[in-house]
Amino acid sequence: MSLQPVAFVVVENGETRLMSLDHNINMVDNILSVTPKILEKIQKLKIMIVKTRIKRMLK
């Protein structure tokens, strides 16, 4: 009988994530972990655009 690692638990900057040794699973995990950050940046950009338009309208 032999044991072969399939993933590692990584704790970094207060976040815990599972790092798979299978490249395809790891890629999906990375996409899923980055998606909320991208959505947050898009939301901030939308707010900034709206504020800029309002300022232009008030001038």
PDB file of N, CA, C and O in Angstrom:
ATOM      1  N   MET A   1       0.842  -1.175   0.000  1.00  0.00           N
ATOM      2  CA  MET A   1       0.000   0.000   0.000  1.00  0.00           C
ATOM      3  C   MET A   1       0.884   1.234   0.000  1.00  0.00           C
ATOM      4  O   MET A   1       1.885   1.310   0.688  1.00  0.00           O
ATOM      5  N   SER A   2       0.489   2.236  -0.802  1.00  0.00           N
ATOM      6  CA  SER A   2       1.248   3.485  -0.822  1.00  0.00           C
ATOM      7  C   SER A   2       0.273   4.660  -0.805  1.00  0.00           C
ATOM      8  O   SER A   2      -0.860   4.549  -1.248  1.00  0.00           O
ATOM      9  N   LEU A   3       0.754   5.750  -0.266  1.00  0.00           N
ATOM     10  CA  LEU A   3      -0.049   6.969  -0.205  1.00  0.00           C
ATOM     11  C   LEU A   3       0.500   7.964  -1.202  1.00  0.00           C
ATOM     12  O   LEU A   3       1.710   8.123  -1.334  1.00  0.00           O
ATOM     13  N   GLN A   4      -0.403   8.610  -1.881  1.00  0.00           N
ATOM     14  CA  GLN A   4       0.009   9.620  -2.846  1.00  0.00           C
ATOM     15  C   GLN A   4      -0.792  10.894  -2.571  1.00  0.00           C
ATOM     16  O   GLN A   4      -2.027  10.862  -2.578  1.00  0.00           O
ATOM     17  N   PRO A   5      -0.118  12.016  -2.302  1.00  0.00           N
ATOM     18  CA  PRO A   5      -0.857  13.255  -2.012  1.00  0.00           C
ATOM     19  C   PRO A   5      -1.638  13.719  -3.239  1.00  0.00           C
ATOM     20  O   PRO A   5      -1.165  13.605  -4.362  1.00  0.00           O
ATOM     21  N   VAL A   6      -2.843  14.228  -2.998  1.00  0.00           N
ATOM     22  CA  VAL A   6      -3.664  14.738  -4.102  1.00  0.00           C
ATOM     23  C   VAL A   6      -3.907  16.240  -3.964  1.00  0.00           C
ATOM     24  O   VAL A   6      -4.291  16.892  -4.914  1.00  0.00           O
ATOM     25  N   ALA A   7      -3.681  16.771  -2.745  1.00  0.00           N
ATOM     26  CA  ALA A   7      -3.892  18.195  -2.525  1.00  0.00           C
ATOM     27  C   ALA A   7      -3.214  18.625  -1.231  1.00  0.00           C
ATOM     28  O   ALA A   7      -2.851  17.788  -0.412  1.00  0.00           O
ATOM     29  N   PHE A   8      -3.058  19.925  -1.087  1.00  0.00           N
ATOM     30  CA  PHE A   8      -2.509  20.518   0.128  1.00  0.00           C
ATOM     31  C   PHE A   8      -3.455  21.606   0.610  1.00  0.00           C
ATOM     32  O   PHE A   8      -4.071  22.297  -0.187  1.00  0.00           O
ATOM     33  N   VAL A   9      -3.555  21.761   1.910  1.00  0.00           N
ATOM     34  CA  VAL A   9      -4.312  22.865   2.492  1.00  0.00           C
ATOM     35  C   VAL A   9      -3.318  24.000   2.721  1.00  0.00           C
ATOM     36  O   VAL A   9      -2.309  23.822   3.387  1.00  0.00           O
ATOM     37  N   VAL A  10      -3.620  25.169   2.152  1.00  0.00           N
ATOM     38  CA  VAL A  10      -2.740  26.323   2.263  1.00  0.00           C
ATOM     39  C   VAL A  10      -3.463  27.410   3.057  1.00  0.00           C
ATOM     40  O   VAL A  10      -4.592  27.766   2.748  1.00  0.00           O
ATOM     41  N   VAL A  11      -2.788  27.914   4.097  1.00  0.00           N
ATOM     42  CA  VAL A  11      -3.318  29.024   4.885  1.00  0.00           C
ATOM     43  C   VAL A  11      -2.387  30.202   4.645  1.00  0.00           C
ATOM     44  O   VAL A  11      -1.196  30.135   4.937  1.00  0.00           O
ATOM     45  N   GLU A  12      -2.969  31.295   4.097  1.00  0.00           N
ATOM     46  CA  GLU A  12      -2.160  32.453   3.741  1.00  0.00           C
ATOM     47  C   GLU A  12      -2.987  33.718   3.945  1.00  0.00           C
ATOM     48  O   GLU A  12      -4.109  33.812   3.446  1.00  0.00           O
ATOM     49  N   ASN A  13      -2.445  34.671   4.663  1.00  0.00           N
ATOM     50  CA  ASN A  13      -3.117  35.950   4.916  1.00  0.00           C
ATOM     51  C   ASN A  13      -4.534  35.762   5.466  1.00  0.00           C
ATOM     52  O   ASN A  13      -5.469  36.439   5.059  1.00  0.00           O
ATOM     53  N   GLY A  14      -4.694  34.818   6.349  1.00  0.00           N
ATOM     54  CA  GLY A  14      -5.991  34.589   6.970  1.00  0.00           C
ATOM     55  C   GLY A  14      -6.987  33.843   6.101  1.00  0.00           C
ATOM     56  O   GLY A  14      -8.121  33.641   6.484  1.00  0.00           O
ATOM     57  N   GLU A  15      -6.596  33.431   4.908  1.00  0.00           N
ATOM     58  CA  GLU A  15      -7.466  32.683   4.008  1.00  0.00           C
ATOM     59  C   GLU A  15      -6.972  31.252   3.899  1.00  0.00           C
ATOM     60  O   GLU A  15      -5.776  30.996   3.886  1.00  0.00           O
ATOM     61  N   THR A  16      -7.903  30.328   3.838  1.00  0.00           N
ATOM     62  CA  THR A  16      -7.569  28.919   3.695  1.00  0.00           C
ATOM     63  C   THR A  16      -8.082  28.434   2.353  1.00  0.00           C
ATOM     64  O   THR A  16      -9.201  28.735   1.961  1.00  0.00           O
ATOM     65  N   ARG A  17      -7.236  27.701   1.631  1.00  0.00           N
ATOM     66  CA  ARG A  17      -7.677  27.154   0.352  1.00  0.00           C
ATOM     67  C   ARG A  17      -7.036  25.801   0.114  1.00  0.00           C
ATOM     68  O   ARG A  17      -6.009  25.475   0.702  1.00  0.00           O
ATOM     69  N   LEU A  18      -7.666  25.041  -0.726  1.00  0.00           N
ATOM     70  CA  LEU A  18      -7.188  23.713  -1.060  1.00  0.00           C
ATOM     71  C   LEU A  18      -6.459  23.783  -2.393  1.00  0.00           C
ATOM     72  O   LEU A  18      -7.011  24.230  -3.395  1.00  0.00           O
ATOM     73  N   MET A  19      -5.202  23.397  -2.394  1.00  0.00           N
ATOM     74  CA  MET A  19      -4.405  23.398  -3.621  1.00  0.00           C
ATOM     75  C   MET A  19      -4.271  21.962  -4.112  1.00  0.00           C
ATOM     76  O   MET A  19      -3.585  21.150  -3.512  1.00  0.00           O
ATOM     77  N   SER A  20      -4.944  21.669  -5.200  1.00  0.00           N
ATOM     78  CA  SER A  20      -4.914  20.336  -5.773  1.00  0.00           C
ATOM     79  C   SER A  20      -3.641  20.142  -6.585  1.00  0.00           C
ATOM     80  O   SER A  20      -3.135  21.081  -7.202  1.00  0.00           O
ATOM     81  N   LEU A  21      -3.145  18.942  -6.618  1.00  0.00           N
ATOM     82  CA  LEU A  21      -1.981  18.646  -7.444  1.00  0.00           C
ATOM     83  C   LEU A  21      -2.394  18.381  -8.888  1.00  0.00           C
ATOM     84  O   LEU A  21      -1.557  18.364  -9.778  1.00  0.00           O
ATOM     85  N   ASP A  22      -3.691  18.193  -9.121  1.00  0.00           N
ATOM     86  CA  ASP A  22      -4.216  18.045 -10.476  1.00  0.00           C
ATOM     87  C   ASP A  22      -4.346  19.439 -11.070  1.00  0.00           C
ATOM     88  O   ASP A  22      -5.109  20.267 -10.590  1.00  0.00           O
ATOM     89  N   HIS A  23      -3.616  19.723 -12.119  1.00  0.00           N
ATOM     90  CA  HIS A  23      -3.554  21.071 -12.703  1.00  0.00           C
ATOM     91  C   HIS A  23      -4.936  21.587 -13.096  1.00  0.00           C
ATOM     92  O   HIS A  23      -5.253  22.747 -12.870  1.00  0.00           O
ATOM     93  N   ASN A  24      -5.778  20.763 -13.673  1.00  0.00           N
ATOM     94  CA  ASN A  24      -7.102  21.207 -14.117  1.00  0.00           C
ATOM     95  C   ASN A  24      -7.974  21.633 -12.938  1.00  0.00           C
ATOM     96  O   ASN A  24      -8.659  22.641 -13.001  1.00  0.00           O
ATOM     97  N   ILE A  25      -7.956  20.874 -11.869  1.00  0.00           N
ATOM     98  CA  ILE A  25      -8.743  21.227 -10.686  1.00  0.00           C
ATOM     99  C   ILE A  25      -8.178  22.488 -10.052  1.00  0.00           C
ATOM    100  O   ILE A  25      -8.914  23.360  -9.618  1.00  0.00           O
ATOM    101  N   ASN A  26      -6.870  22.610 -10.014  1.00  0.00           N
ATOM    102  CA  ASN A  26      -6.220  23.789  -9.440  1.00  0.00           C
ATOM    103  C   ASN A  26      -6.591  25.042 -10.232  1.00  0.00           C
ATOM    104  O   ASN A  26      -6.834  26.102  -9.653  1.00  0.00           O
ATOM    105  N   MET A  27      -6.667  24.934 -11.547  1.00  0.00           N
ATOM    106  CA  MET A  27      -7.017  26.064 -12.393  1.00  0.00           C
ATOM    107  C   MET A  27      -8.450  26.528 -12.096  1.00  0.00           C
ATOM    108  O   MET A  27      -8.713  27.721 -11.956  1.00  0.00           O
ATOM    109  N   VAL A  28      -9.366  25.593 -11.970  1.00  0.00           N
ATOM    110  CA  VAL A  28     -10.756  25.937 -11.651  1.00  0.00           C
ATOM    111  C   VAL A  28     -10.828  26.601 -10.276  1.00  0.00           C
ATOM    112  O   VAL A  28     -11.530  27.598 -10.095  1.00  0.00           O
ATOM    113  N   ASP A  29     -10.101  26.074  -9.314  1.00  0.00           N
ATOM    114  CA  ASP A  29     -10.078  26.657  -7.971  1.00  0.00           C
ATOM    115  C   ASP A  29      -9.570  28.097  -8.024  1.00  0.00           C
ATOM    116  O   ASP A  29     -10.113  28.976  -7.365  1.00  0.00           O
ATOM    117  N   ASN A  30      -8.529  28.334  -8.802  1.00  0.00           N
ATOM    118  CA  ASN A  30      -7.981  29.687  -8.927  1.00  0.00           C
ATOM    119  C   ASN A  30      -9.006  30.641  -9.544  1.00  0.00           C
ATOM    120  O   ASN A  30      -9.165  31.773  -9.086  1.00  0.00           O
ATOM    121  N   ILE A  31      -9.704  30.186 -10.563  1.00  0.00           N
ATOM    122  CA  ILE A  31     -10.721  31.023 -11.200  1.00  0.00           C
ATOM    123  C   ILE A  31     -11.821  31.360 -10.202  1.00  0.00           C
ATOM    124  O   ILE A  31     -12.253  32.513 -10.092  1.00  0.00           O
ATOM    125  N   LEU A  32     -12.270  30.355  -9.456  1.00  0.00           N
ATOM    126  CA  LEU A  32     -13.336  30.584  -8.480  1.00  0.00           C
ATOM    127  C   LEU A  32     -12.896  31.503  -7.349  1.00  0.00           C
ATOM    128  O   LEU A  32     -13.686  32.297  -6.837  1.00  0.00           O
ATOM    129  N   SER A  33     -11.638  31.425  -6.959  1.00  0.00           N
ATOM    130  CA  SER A  33     -11.171  32.272  -5.853  1.00  0.00           C
ATOM    131  C   SER A  33     -10.946  33.714  -6.302  1.00  0.00           C
ATOM    132  O   SER A  33     -11.064  34.634  -5.502  1.00  0.00           O
ATOM    133  N   VAL A  34     -10.655  33.939  -7.578  1.00  0.00           N
ATOM    134  CA  VAL A  34     -10.393  35.284  -8.087  1.00  0.00           C
ATOM    135  C   VAL A  34     -11.687  35.995  -8.497  1.00  0.00           C
ATOM    136  O   VAL A  34     -11.761  37.214  -8.455  1.00  0.00           O
ATOM    137  N   THR A  35     -12.719  35.243  -8.850  1.00  0.00           N
ATOM    138  CA  THR A  35     -13.959  35.827  -9.359  1.00  0.00           C
ATOM    139  C   THR A  35     -14.560  36.883  -8.432  1.00  0.00           C
ATOM    140  O   THR A  35     -14.901  37.978  -8.900  1.00  0.00           O
ATOM    141  N   PRO A  36     -14.692  36.651  -7.119  1.00  0.00           N
ATOM    142  CA  PRO A  36     -15.267  37.697  -6.259  1.00  0.00           C
ATOM    143  C   PRO A  36     -14.450  38.984  -6.269  1.00  0.00           C
ATOM    144  O   PRO A  36     -15.011  40.088  -6.238  1.00  0.00           O
ATOM    145  N   LYS A  37     -13.137  38.877  -6.337  1.00  0.00           N
ATOM    146  CA  LYS A  37     -12.281  40.063  -6.365  1.00  0.00           C
ATOM    147  C   LYS A  37     -12.492  40.853  -7.652  1.00  0.00           C
ATOM    148  O   LYS A  37     -12.538  42.086  -7.638  1.00  0.00           O
ATOM    149  N   ILE A  38     -12.637  40.143  -8.764  1.00  0.00           N
ATOM    150  CA  ILE A  38     -12.875  40.809 -10.047  1.00  0.00           C
ATOM    151  C   ILE A  38     -14.227  41.520 -10.032  1.00  0.00           C
ATOM    152  O   ILE A  38     -14.337  42.663 -10.463  1.00  0.00           O
ATOM    153  N   LEU A  39     -15.246  40.831  -9.521  1.00  0.00           N
ATOM    154  CA  LEU A  39     -16.577  41.438  -9.446  1.00  0.00           C
ATOM    155  C   LEU A  39     -16.570  42.680  -8.563  1.00  0.00           C
ATOM    156  O   LEU A  39     -17.229  43.681  -8.873  1.00  0.00           O
ATOM    157  N   GLU A  40     -15.835  42.639  -7.464  1.00  0.00           N
ATOM    158  CA  GLU A  40     -15.731  43.795  -6.574  1.00  0.00           C
ATOM    159  C   GLU A  40     -15.085  44.974  -7.287  1.00  0.00           C
ATOM    160  O   GLU A  40     -15.539  46.113  -7.178  1.00  0.00           O
ATOM    161  N   LYS A  41     -14.028  44.711  -8.061  1.00  0.00           N
ATOM    162  CA  LYS A  41     -13.354  45.780  -8.791  1.00  0.00           C
ATOM    163  C   LYS A  41     -14.266  46.372  -9.860  1.00  0.00           C
ATOM    164  O   LYS A  41     -14.281  47.587 -10.078  1.00  0.00           O
ATOM    165  N   ILE A  42     -15.040  45.525 -10.529  1.00  0.00           N
ATOM    166  CA  ILE A  42     -15.982  46.012 -11.533  1.00  0.00           C
ATOM    167  C   ILE A  42     -17.035  46.898 -10.880  1.00  0.00           C
ATOM    168  O   ILE A  42     -17.385  47.956 -11.410  1.00  0.00           O
ATOM    169  N   GLN A  43     -17.544  46.485  -9.719  1.00  0.00           N
ATOM    170  CA  GLN A  43     -18.546  47.274  -9.011  1.00  0.00           C
ATOM    171  C   GLN A  43     -17.981  48.633  -8.617  1.00  0.00           C
ATOM    172  O   GLN A  43     -18.651  49.655  -8.768  1.00  0.00           O
ATOM    173  N   LYS A  44     -16.757  48.668  -8.117  1.00  0.00           N
ATOM    174  CA  LYS A  44     -16.126  49.937  -7.740  1.00  0.00           C
ATOM    175  C   LYS A  44     -15.949  50.832  -8.963  1.00  0.00           C
ATOM    176  O   LYS A  44     -16.135  52.047  -8.882  1.00  0.00           O
ATOM    177  N   LEU A  45     -15.581  50.246 -10.087  1.00  0.00           N
ATOM    178  CA  LEU A  45     -15.411  51.005 -11.324  1.00  0.00           C
ATOM    179  C   LEU A  45     -16.745  51.598 -11.774  1.00  0.00           C
ATOM    180  O   LEU A  45     -16.810  52.762 -12.172  1.00  0.00           O
ATOM    181  N   LYS A  46     -17.822  50.817 -11.677  1.00  0.00           N
ATOM    182  CA  LYS A  46     -19.146  51.314 -12.049  1.00  0.00           C
ATOM    183  C   LYS A  46     -19.541  52.495 -11.167  1.00  0.00           C
ATOM    184  O   LYS A  46     -20.065  53.491 -11.655  1.00  0.00           O
ATOM    185  N   ILE A  47     -19.283  52.391  -9.874  1.00  0.00           N
ATOM    186  CA  ILE A  47     -19.608  53.480  -8.944  1.00  0.00           C
ATOM    187  C   ILE A  47     -18.813  54.731  -9.301  1.00  0.00           C
ATOM    188  O   ILE A  47     -19.345  55.841  -9.312  1.00  0.00           O
ATOM    189  N   MET A  48     -17.537  54.558  -9.622  1.00  0.00           N
ATOM    190  CA  MET A  48     -16.695  55.690  -9.969  1.00  0.00           C
ATOM    191  C   MET A  48     -17.200  56.359 -11.256  1.00  0.00           C
ATOM    192  O   MET A  48     -17.239  57.592 -11.347  1.00  0.00           O
ATOM    193  N   ILE A  49     -17.635  55.573 -12.220  1.00  0.00           N
ATOM    194  CA  ILE A  49     -18.155  56.126 -13.478  1.00  0.00           C
ATOM    195  C   ILE A  49     -19.433  56.915 -13.218  1.00  0.00           C
ATOM    196  O   ILE A  49     -19.604  58.025 -13.741  1.00  0.00           O
ATOM    197  N   VAL A  50     -20.323  56.378 -12.396  1.00  0.00           N
ATOM    198  CA  VAL A  50     -21.574  57.074 -12.074  1.00  0.00           C
ATOM    199  C   VAL A  50     -21.275  58.385 -11.362  1.00  0.00           C
ATOM    200  O   VAL A  50     -21.866  59.428 -11.684  1.00  0.00           O
ATOM    201  N   LYS A  51     -20.367  58.372 -10.401  1.00  0.00           N
ATOM    202  CA  LYS A  51     -20.018  59.596  -9.675  1.00  0.00           C
ATOM    203  C   LYS A  51     -19.441  60.646 -10.621  1.00  0.00           C
ATOM    204  O   LYS A  51     -19.750  61.833 -10.515  1.00  0.00           O
ATOM    205  N   THR A  52     -18.609  60.213 -11.559  1.00  0.00           N
ATOM    206  CA  THR A  52     -18.017  61.131 -12.533  1.00  0.00           C
ATOM    207  C   THR A  52     -19.096  61.746 -13.409  1.00  0.00           C
ATOM    208  O   THR A  52     -19.079  62.954 -13.677  1.00  0.00           O
ATOM    209  N   ARG A  53     -20.053  60.942 -13.857  1.00  0.00           N
ATOM    210  CA  ARG A  53     -21.139  61.459 -14.683  1.00  0.00           C
ATOM    211  C   ARG A  53     -21.996  62.457 -13.915  1.00  0.00           C
ATOM    212  O   ARG A  53     -22.414  63.482 -14.458  1.00  0.00           O
ATOM    213  N   ILE A  54     -22.260  62.170 -12.651  1.00  0.00           N
ATOM    214  CA  ILE A  54     -23.052  63.084 -11.828  1.00  0.00           C
ATOM    215  C   ILE A  54     -22.331  64.416 -11.665  1.00  0.00           C
ATOM    216  O   ILE A  54     -22.925  65.484 -11.786  1.00  0.00           O
ATOM    217  N   LYS A  55     -21.026  64.374 -11.417  1.00  0.00           N
ATOM    218  CA  LYS A  55     -20.250  65.595 -11.269  1.00  0.00           C
ATOM    219  C   LYS A  55     -20.292  66.423 -12.542  1.00  0.00           C
ATOM    220  O   LYS A  55     -20.411  67.650 -12.500  1.00  0.00           O
ATOM    221  N   ARG A  56     -20.195  65.760 -13.693  1.00  0.00           N
ATOM    222  CA  ARG A  56     -20.249  66.477 -14.978  1.00  0.00           C
ATOM    223  C   ARG A  56     -21.622  67.113 -15.192  1.00  0.00           C
ATOM    224  O   ARG A  56     -21.728  68.204 -15.725  1.00  0.00           O
ATOM    225  N   MET A  57     -22.670  66.431 -14.791  1.00  0.00           N
ATOM    226  CA  MET A  57     -24.022  66.956 -14.960  1.00  0.00           C
ATOM    227  C   MET A  57     -24.270  68.169 -14.077  1.00  0.00           C
ATOM    228  O   MET A  57     -25.018  69.070 -14.440  1.00  0.00           O
ATOM    229  N   LEU A  58     -23.652  68.191 -12.903  1.00  0.00           N
ATOM    230  CA  LEU A  58     -23.856  69.286 -11.966  1.00  0.00           C
ATOM    231  C   LEU A  58     -23.049  70.529 -12.300  1.00  0.00           C
ATOM    232  O   LEU A  58     -23.296  71.592 -11.744  1.00  0.00           O
ATOM    233  N   LYS A  59     -22.106  70.425 -13.199  1.00  0.00           N
ATOM    234  CA  LYS A  59     -21.264  71.590 -13.566  1.00  0.00           C
ATOM    235  C   LYS A  59     -21.999  72.493 -14.513  1.00  0.00           C
ATOM    236  O   LYS A  59     -22.834  72.258 -15.239  1.00  0.00           O
TER     237      LYS A  59
END
